[in-house]
């Protein structure tokens, strides 16, 4: 398969403009879009500025994250000339976001605090990150792989890298990829609480005291070279390799040595078959916080030296920090830089500053104050995030020399399981509960199926009080399940293997409980009173971030959010990562929490009370390359053969069609080389809602004779935790730990409210 | 510890247990808050600063580390601060 991936369309909206050209022209001129913030009440705060695009008004009835994203996507789709509906199944959407529907979250809890009945179910549908990619897919009629990357400030780089990789792996021909985040009281108050806002426009790598928040959306049409050529599309540039790593150091602060940043950058260069010397321009993360800037500058100097051959700038000095959109906003600026042969500056440097910078970084070129003309053949864009996540990607002129790493044909096995479920924690307890017909733990008050983690669970996996007290329930369950999984796999993390163990996490709703707690706090006490303790927990990648710290794993680390199927997506995405990166092991996690807050949200949606019982939990599947598993003599529960994705472009909150579910199943069977008739076991995803049962019964007709198992019938709709538990349950059945199935192949299916379906085929060892 | 200081200290205990999710059995007036004691970190200290401001009207920005040693030192500083709500209403 040809690995050439090109960019054929651009869309951008941020503090310095309402389209890609306007933004780039203003950025080149060093125009600063950071001024007094209008959309957030900040009178009691020590800082008052940020980068908003106030000309764009959110249309009535919409959430700003989706609205910004759709605005940028409309520009990008029109620019590319791509006819999305022509072959809709082959067009996907991959959107990065940090705070998602935070503007609606504020509105919802303001209503709720005033009168719980006033808060509306329609608003609940606008709150999760899950909604964004689904809304974009609906707007354009895309029916391919739909997902969101929820890795806070690195999300917008990871989403573009993932889009390229999905096309390379044959899952799509074109992707609408990028990121979106609005200005919000949640983020403003949170960074304020951490004293991470600068009260003056930030001057990254210079005298900056913190960030200026921004808002915006950047969208790129990412396409296979053949597809673009065949339709005569204009080609801006190519996407080469990418690199993702994790610090495993601190939930908000980067590791001071910048080692994780450096390794993500080095991997992106290496995966592209390039040398550091080839890179002409770096769009740095450059947030303006002293911690980020000193770690990042150190990493850049170690990679590029201080000779000044490479130009590096932080465009955040003009547009502000757009969080989950940052990487995509910056991607569009990088692509324009290649197109025009001009690089944008870092602004705010006085002559005195420049002299001080020379002391610190020699002739390293920060492109002070004004953009400049120069050769721009290869561009590297870097973003780093809460959770210690680091991401880097390389863009190159069309046809530029490169040598991308070829995927291996390694088989991938399930070599360990970590279960936190309403039926008990640990594989042993879960198996005993299933085989003995125990009933799952229920919340006495609300009747939901709930998991519990207590001091004994933490002690069993060696997590201390001063660590676990900080965690919300989602993170607690994730850490325990992840550590249990490593133990079950017999993997001891050490200096040698730490960078070869990664995490792919999926969550439907993320940390909605601590998001609500944080938001209610600022509604009661003002934006200036945000909780520094709670804020780190409000990002969706906090749970896997905490897991990386507690387990010490420094490899790949990406969090996806697209409804209940996200837990299965984590397993579906992992084999490709194992075959194309340095990782030997991926911990594929599915996790979602229940709480009074989550129960209330599902009541507002009308799901609770219509036959669905909520559940929660965290399940980690250890997925390992054959060479690694065999080398250490690992036990194998099952083999992962293949996966399939399909989507119905329905309103967010509704399920898609039986036809789409069947497409996901057929494509998983095709990739696995397995016939429908050979599937002996099916893990179903019905959750008590009639709409989903009807779809599933229709879609799975040809598996009438296969044995069926449902984890949701036992443990409730635990969303991503349930879809990951399906993989664990199927693995336990195929390996003979549960029941006595004669099945050789198992099919695992999952559905997300929003229209997406995922399917995975597992094989008995 | 006099009654006045004890009232403040008990409020701090409740605040720390609730806001920083510390189990009550691990908290007393003299346990070191940072380092080897209950192991609070820099993010927790921001939360304590914000909380003392909210609860007592006292700003702890820039005060020396000794004040944060334990709940006894923290409450002592607060009752002696002219900005402490009760000091203001009495004066």
Short mmCIF file of C-alpha atoms in Angstrom, two decimals, chain A residues 209-588:
data_model
loop_
_atom_site.label_atom_id
_atom_site.label_comp_id
_atom_site.label_asym_id
_atom_site.label_seq_id
_atom_site.Cartn_x
_atom_site.Cartn_y
_atom_site.Cartn_z
CA UNK A 209 4.85 34.08 33.01
CA UNK A 210 2.09 31.89 31.61
CA UNK A 211 -0.32 31.27 28.80
CA UNK A 212 -2.93 33.39 27.07
CA UNK A 213 -5.93 31.20 26.42
CA UNK A 214 -7.27 31.14 22.90
CA UNK A 215 -10.15 29.59 21.03
CA UNK A 216 -10.66 28.30 17.55
CA UNK A 217 -10.79 25.40 15.17
CA UNK A 218 -8.39 24.18 12.53
CA UNK A 219 -9.47 21.61 9.96
CA UNK A 220 -7.44 19.81 7.33
CA UNK A 221 -8.73 17.52 4.60
CA UNK A 222 -6.36 14.58 4.81
CA UNK A 223 -6.44 12.24 1.85
CA UNK A 224 -4.58 9.40 0.22
CA UNK A 225 -2.38 10.60 -2.63
CA UNK A 226 -4.15 8.32 -5.12
CA UNK A 227 -7.57 9.54 -4.07
CA UNK A 228 -6.53 13.16 -4.35
CA UNK A 229 -4.85 12.61 -7.73
CA UNK A 230 -7.78 10.64 -9.11
CA UNK A 231 -10.15 13.50 -8.46
CA UNK A 232 -7.70 16.14 -9.63
CA UNK A 233 -7.48 17.83 -6.23
CA UNK A 234 -5.06 20.64 -5.42
CA UNK A 235 -2.36 19.27 -3.12
CA UNK A 236 -0.94 21.56 -0.44
CA UNK A 237 1.62 19.21 1.04
CA UNK A 238 2.16 15.76 2.49
CA UNK A 239 1.96 14.29 5.97
CA UNK A 240 4.97 12.17 6.86
CA UNK A 241 5.55 10.44 10.20
CA UNK A 242 4.51 11.28 13.72
CA UNK A 243 5.64 10.50 17.24
CA UNK A 244 3.75 10.17 20.50
CA UNK A 245 5.24 9.67 23.95
CA UNK A 246 4.36 10.13 27.59
CA UNK A 247 6.40 11.64 30.44
CA UNK A 248 4.90 9.52 33.26
CA UNK A 249 5.96 12.39 35.50
CA UNK A 250 3.16 14.74 36.64
CA UNK A 251 -0.49 15.25 35.74
CA UNK A 252 -0.10 18.93 34.77
CA UNK A 253 3.59 19.77 34.61
CA UNK A 254 6.01 18.56 31.92
CA UNK A 255 9.08 16.64 33.05
CA UNK A 256 11.77 19.32 33.48
CA UNK A 257 14.32 17.30 31.48
CA UNK A 258 12.12 17.49 28.36
CA UNK A 259 13.00 13.87 27.63
CA UNK A 260 9.44 12.89 26.64
CA UNK A 261 9.13 15.91 24.35
CA UNK A 262 12.46 15.08 22.79
CA UNK A 263 11.54 11.46 22.20
CA UNK A 264 8.23 12.40 20.50
CA UNK A 265 10.13 14.80 18.21
CA UNK A 266 12.91 12.30 17.55
CA UNK A 267 10.38 9.58 16.73
CA UNK A 268 8.49 11.77 14.28
CA UNK A 269 11.74 12.55 12.47
CA UNK A 270 12.86 8.92 12.54
CA UNK A 271 9.45 7.56 11.46
CA UNK A 272 9.64 9.90 8.46
CA UNK A 273 13.08 8.60 7.52
CA UNK A 274 14.57 12.07 8.00
CA UNK A 275 17.40 13.64 9.99
CA UNK A 276 16.95 16.57 12.37
CA UNK A 277 19.02 18.59 9.92
CA UNK A 278 16.30 18.20 7.25
CA UNK A 279 13.72 20.16 9.28
CA UNK A 280 13.34 23.78 8.12
CA UNK A 281 10.65 25.07 10.44
CA UNK A 282 9.31 23.97 13.81
CA UNK A 283 5.96 25.17 15.06
CA UNK A 284 6.73 24.83 18.76
CA UNK A 285 4.21 24.18 21.52
CA UNK A 286 5.59 27.35 23.21
CA UNK A 287 2.71 27.95 25.61
CA UNK A 288 4.48 30.66 27.55
CA UNK A 289 4.54 28.86 30.90
CA UNK A 290 8.09 28.91 32.29
CA UNK A 291 7.93 25.12 32.87
CA UNK A 292 6.87 24.24 29.32
CA UNK A 293 9.18 26.70 27.67
CA UNK A 294 12.33 25.66 29.50
CA UNK A 295 11.67 21.92 29.01
CA UNK A 296 10.77 22.42 25.36
CA UNK A 297 13.66 24.74 24.54
CA UNK A 298 16.04 22.21 26.08
CA UNK A 299 14.54 19.44 23.94
CA UNK A 300 14.76 21.55 20.75
CA UNK A 301 18.36 22.57 21.42
CA UNK A 302 19.35 18.95 21.98
CA UNK A 303 17.73 17.92 18.69
CA UNK A 304 18.61 20.84 16.45
CA UNK A 305 21.57 22.50 18.16
CA UNK A 306 21.89 26.27 18.50
CA UNK A 307 23.35 27.03 15.08
CA UNK A 308 20.20 28.66 13.72
CA UNK A 309 19.62 26.41 10.70
CA UNK A 310 16.09 25.61 11.76
CA UNK A 311 13.53 28.34 12.38
CA UNK A 312 11.15 27.76 15.31
CA UNK A 313 8.26 29.88 16.46
CA UNK A 314 5.31 29.81 18.82
CA UNK A 315 2.27 31.15 17.02
CA UNK A 316 0.48 31.02 20.40
CA UNK A 317 2.08 34.41 21.02
CA UNK A 318 -0.50 35.76 18.53
CA UNK A 319 -3.50 33.41 18.64
CA UNK A 320 -3.28 32.24 22.25
CA UNK A 321 -3.40 28.64 23.40
CA UNK A 322 -6.36 26.96 21.69
CA UNK A 323 -5.94 23.79 23.85
CA UNK A 324 -7.29 20.78 21.93
CA UNK A 325 -7.50 22.85 18.77
CA UNK A 326 -3.94 24.18 19.14
CA UNK A 327 -2.22 21.42 17.17
CA UNK A 328 -4.70 21.76 14.31
CA UNK A 329 -4.67 25.55 14.23
CA UNK A 330 -0.89 25.29 14.09
CA UNK A 331 -1.09 22.53 11.46
CA UNK A 332 -2.96 24.87 9.13
CA UNK A 333 -0.33 27.58 9.70
CA UNK A 334 2.41 25.02 8.99
CA UNK A 335 0.78 23.96 5.72
CA UNK A 336 0.44 27.61 4.68
CA UNK A 337 4.12 28.10 5.55
CA UNK A 338 5.04 25.32 3.13
CA UNK A 339 2.70 26.70 0.45
CA UNK A 340 4.00 30.27 0.70
CA UNK A 341 7.65 29.66 1.63
CA UNK A 342 7.21 31.98 4.61
CA UNK A 343 7.37 31.17 8.33
CA UNK A 344 5.32 32.93 11.03
CA UNK A 345 7.05 34.60 13.99
CA UNK A 346 7.09 34.49 17.77
CA UNK A 347 6.08 37.98 18.85
CA UNK A 348 6.81 40.20 21.83
CA UNK A 349 10.64 40.24 21.68
CA UNK A 350 12.43 43.52 22.46
CA UNK A 351 16.09 44.03 21.46
CA UNK A 352 17.00 43.42 25.07
CA UNK A 353 15.05 40.16 25.02
CA UNK A 354 16.82 39.06 21.85
CA UNK A 355 20.19 39.59 23.51
CA UNK A 356 19.04 37.61 26.55
CA UNK A 357 17.79 34.83 24.27
CA UNK A 358 21.18 34.66 22.57
CA UNK A 359 22.78 34.03 25.96
CA UNK A 360 20.32 31.20 26.54
CA UNK A 361 20.08 29.63 23.09
CA UNK A 362 22.95 30.88 20.92
CA UNK A 363 21.90 31.53 17.33
CA UNK A 364 18.71 29.46 17.64
CA UNK A 365 16.16 31.25 15.43
CA UNK A 366 12.86 32.02 17.18
CA UNK A 367 11.70 34.14 14.18
CA UNK A 368 11.28 37.23 16.38
CA UNK A 369 8.31 39.53 15.80
CA UNK A 370 7.87 39.30 12.00
CA UNK A 371 7.44 36.35 9.68
CA UNK A 372 10.12 35.74 7.10
CA UNK A 373 10.77 34.15 3.76
CA UNK A 374 12.86 31.02 3.77
CA UNK A 375 13.10 27.52 2.34
CA UNK A 376 10.26 25.49 3.89
CA UNK A 377 10.49 21.89 2.71
CA UNK A 378 9.96 20.03 5.97
CA UNK A 379 7.98 21.31 8.92
CA UNK A 380 7.64 19.80 12.37
CA UNK A 381 4.72 20.68 14.63
CA UNK A 382 4.81 19.81 18.33
CA UNK A 383 2.24 19.81 21.11
CA UNK A 384 2.38 18.68 24.72
CA UNK A 385 -0.42 18.18 27.20
CA UNK A 386 -1.69 17.55 30.70
CA UNK A 387 -1.18 13.90 31.49
CA UNK A 388 2.40 14.25 30.23
CA UNK A 389 1.36 13.51 26.64
CA UNK A 390 3.71 14.58 23.85
CA UNK A 391 2.92 14.61 20.14
CA UNK A 392 4.90 15.58 17.06
CA UNK A 393 4.14 15.41 13.34
CA UNK A 394 6.02 16.20 10.13
CA UNK A 395 4.54 17.99 7.11
CA UNK A 396 6.52 18.15 3.85
CA UNK A 397 6.37 19.69 0.39
CA UNK A 398 4.66 17.47 -2.16
CA UNK A 399 7.09 14.86 -3.40
CA UNK A 400 9.80 15.69 -0.83
CA UNK A 401 12.21 12.83 -0.17
CA UNK A 402 11.29 10.66 2.78
CA UNK A 403 11.34 7.04 3.86
CA UNK A 404 8.44 6.13 6.07
CA UNK A 405 8.75 3.14 8.37
CA UNK A 406 6.83 0.21 6.87
CA UNK A 407 4.31 -1.53 9.10
CA UNK A 408 5.36 -4.96 10.27
CA UNK A 409 3.11 -8.00 9.88
CA UNK A 410 3.33 -8.89 13.57
CA UNK A 411 0.42 -10.79 15.07
CA UNK A 412 -1.15 -9.15 18.13
CA UNK A 413 -2.29 -11.05 21.21
CA UNK A 414 -4.28 -10.38 24.34
CA UNK A 415 -1.73 -11.22 27.04
CA UNK A 416 -3.31 -9.70 30.11
CA UNK A 417 -6.57 -8.36 31.49
CA UNK A 418 -7.39 -5.88 34.23
CA UNK A 419 -11.00 -5.72 35.28
CA UNK A 420 -12.77 -3.23 37.55
CA UNK A 421 -16.46 -4.01 37.21
CA UNK A 422 -19.72 -4.20 39.14
CA UNK A 423 -19.05 -7.97 39.23
CA UNK A 424 -15.77 -7.47 41.03
CA UNK A 425 -12.20 -6.35 40.51
CA UNK A 426 -9.48 -8.65 39.13
CA UNK A 427 -9.88 -11.35 36.49
CA UNK A 428 -10.23 -14.03 39.18
CA UNK A 429 -13.13 -12.32 40.93
CA UNK A 430 -14.88 -11.55 37.64
CA UNK A 431 -14.52 -15.14 36.41
CA UNK A 432 -15.75 -16.49 39.74
CA UNK A 433 -18.75 -14.14 39.67
CA UNK A 434 -19.68 -15.18 36.13
CA UNK A 435 -19.15 -18.89 36.64
CA UNK A 436 -21.05 -18.86 39.96
CA UNK A 437 -23.86 -16.62 38.72
CA UNK A 438 -23.25 -13.88 41.30
CA UNK A 439 -25.22 -10.68 40.93
CA UNK A 440 -23.46 -7.45 40.18
CA UNK A 441 -23.05 -4.70 42.76
CA UNK A 442 -25.81 -2.10 42.65
CA UNK A 443 -26.12 1.44 43.95
CA UNK A 444 -28.66 1.26 46.76
CA UNK A 445 -29.96 4.72 46.04
CA UNK A 446 -30.30 4.74 42.24
CA UNK A 447 -30.22 1.04 41.28
CA UNK A 448 -27.35 1.51 38.78
CA UNK A 449 -24.68 -1.18 38.51
CA UNK A 450 -21.57 0.30 40.08
CA UNK A 451 -17.94 -0.68 40.50
CA UNK A 452 -16.17 0.08 43.74
CA UNK A 453 -12.49 0.70 44.35
CA UNK A 454 -11.21 1.05 47.87
CA UNK A 455 -8.02 1.22 49.92
CA UNK A 456 -7.54 -2.57 49.52
CA UNK A 457 -7.62 -2.34 45.73
CA UNK A 458 -5.02 0.43 45.74
CA UNK A 459 -2.84 -1.43 48.23
CA UNK A 460 -3.02 -4.55 46.04
CA UNK A 461 -1.56 -2.66 43.08
CA UNK A 462 0.87 -0.56 45.12
CA UNK A 463 -0.78 2.86 44.74
CA UNK A 464 -0.40 5.09 47.82
CA UNK A 465 -2.91 7.42 49.47
CA UNK A 466 -1.06 10.62 48.53
CA UNK A 467 -1.54 9.59 44.88
CA UNK A 468 -5.01 8.09 44.79
CA UNK A 469 -6.71 10.77 46.90
CA UNK A 470 -6.26 13.14 43.96
CA UNK A 471 -8.11 10.90 41.54
CA UNK A 472 -11.76 11.06 40.54
CA UNK A 473 -13.56 7.74 40.26
CA UNK A 474 -12.79 7.45 36.54
CA UNK A 475 -9.07 7.79 37.23
CA UNK A 476 -9.18 5.51 40.26
CA UNK A 477 -10.81 2.71 38.28
CA UNK A 478 -8.47 3.27 35.33
CA UNK A 479 -5.32 3.14 37.47
CA UNK A 480 -6.41 -0.01 39.29
CA UNK A 481 -7.48 -1.80 36.11
CA UNK A 482 -4.31 -0.81 34.27
CA UNK A 483 -2.01 -1.96 37.06
CA UNK A 484 -4.00 -5.19 37.47
CA UNK A 485 -3.66 -5.82 33.74
CA UNK A 486 0.12 -5.39 33.81
CA UNK A 487 0.32 -7.76 36.77
CA UNK A 488 -1.95 -10.28 35.04
CA UNK A 489 0.28 -10.11 31.96
CA UNK A 490 3.34 -10.63 34.15
CA UNK A 491 4.89 -7.38 32.93
CA UNK A 492 7.15 -5.49 35.28
CA UNK A 493 7.78 -1.99 34.06
CA UNK A 494 11.46 -1.05 34.12
CA UNK A 495 13.75 1.51 32.54
CA UNK A 496 14.27 -0.68 29.51
CA UNK A 497 10.65 -1.43 28.58
CA UNK A 498 8.94 1.75 29.86
CA UNK A 499 9.12 3.56 26.52
CA UNK A 500 7.78 0.48 24.73
CA UNK A 501 4.54 0.28 26.70
CA UNK A 502 1.78 2.64 25.65
CA UNK A 503 -1.85 3.36 26.45
CA UNK A 504 -4.85 3.78 24.15
CA UNK A 505 -7.86 4.76 26.18
CA UNK A 506 -11.49 5.14 25.25
CA UNK A 507 -14.19 6.89 27.22
CA UNK A 508 -17.71 7.95 26.35
CA UNK A 509 -18.30 10.66 28.89
CA UNK A 510 -14.92 11.30 30.45
CA UNK A 511 -14.73 12.86 33.91
CA UNK A 512 -18.24 14.39 33.92
CA UNK A 513 -18.43 14.27 37.73
CA UNK A 514 -15.35 16.39 38.44
CA UNK A 515 -16.22 18.64 35.48
CA UNK A 516 -19.56 19.29 37.22
CA UNK A 517 -17.88 19.76 40.61
CA UNK A 518 -15.41 22.24 39.15
CA UNK A 519 -18.04 24.15 37.19
CA UNK A 520 -20.43 24.36 40.16
CA UNK A 521 -17.57 25.73 42.27
CA UNK A 522 -16.96 28.64 39.90
CA UNK A 523 -20.69 29.28 39.52
CA UNK A 524 -20.89 29.62 43.32
CA UNK A 525 -17.67 31.54 43.98
CA UNK A 526 -16.60 33.17 40.72
CA UNK A 527 -14.09 32.46 37.94
CA UNK A 528 -11.28 33.54 40.28
CA UNK A 529 -12.15 30.69 42.68
CA UNK A 530 -11.65 27.65 40.45
CA UNK A 531 -10.25 24.60 42.21
CA UNK A 532 -6.61 23.92 41.37
CA UNK A 533 -7.13 20.48 42.85
CA UNK A 534 -10.06 19.53 40.61
CA UNK A 535 -9.01 21.19 37.36
CA UNK A 536 -6.44 18.56 36.28
CA UNK A 537 -9.17 15.93 36.60
CA UNK A 538 -11.48 17.73 34.17
CA UNK A 539 -9.55 16.65 31.07
CA UNK A 540 -10.56 13.34 29.50
CA UNK A 541 -6.96 12.10 29.31
CA UNK A 542 -6.35 12.60 33.05
CA UNK A 543 -7.27 8.98 33.86
CA UNK A 544 -4.77 7.41 31.42
CA UNK A 545 -2.33 10.16 32.43
CA UNK A 546 -2.54 9.07 36.06
CA UNK A 547 -2.19 5.45 34.93
CA UNK A 548 0.98 6.29 33.01
CA UNK A 549 2.41 7.95 36.13
CA UNK A 550 1.43 5.18 38.53
CA UNK A 551 2.63 2.43 36.20
CA UNK A 552 5.65 4.36 34.86
CA UNK A 553 4.81 3.71 31.20
CA UNK A 554 6.26 6.21 28.74
CA UNK A 555 5.19 4.94 25.31
CA UNK A 556 2.31 5.90 23.06
CA UNK A 557 -0.59 7.59 24.86
CA UNK A 558 -3.82 8.62 23.13
CA UNK A 559 -7.38 8.95 24.47
CA UNK A 560 -10.42 8.65 22.22
CA UNK A 561 -13.96 9.68 22.95
CA UNK A 562 -16.92 8.68 20.82
CA UNK A 563 -19.60 7.13 22.99
CA UNK A 564 -19.91 3.61 24.33
CA UNK A 565 -17.95 2.02 21.48
CA UNK A 566 -14.81 3.90 22.56
CA UNK A 567 -13.68 1.02 24.76
CA UNK A 568 -13.73 -1.29 21.74
CA UNK A 569 -12.08 1.36 19.56
CA UNK A 570 -9.09 1.26 21.94
CA UNK A 571 -8.58 -2.42 21.09
CA UNK A 572 -9.36 -1.83 17.41
CA UNK A 573 -6.74 0.92 17.01
CA UNK A 574 -3.96 -0.82 18.94
CA UNK A 575 -2.64 -3.40 16.42
CA UNK A 576 -1.76 -0.68 13.90
CA UNK A 577 0.16 1.24 16.56
CA UNK A 578 2.01 -1.92 17.58
CA UNK A 579 2.94 -2.54 13.93
CA UNK A 580 4.14 0.98 13.13
CA UNK A 581 5.76 2.32 16.31
CA UNK A 582 8.38 1.25 18.84
CA UNK A 583 5.69 0.04 21.24
CA UNK A 584 5.68 -3.67 22.15
CA UNK A 585 2.65 -3.43 24.41
CA UNK A 586 -0.47 -1.27 24.37
CA UNK A 587 -2.79 -1.08 27.35
CA UNK A 588 -6.18 -0.70 25.64
#
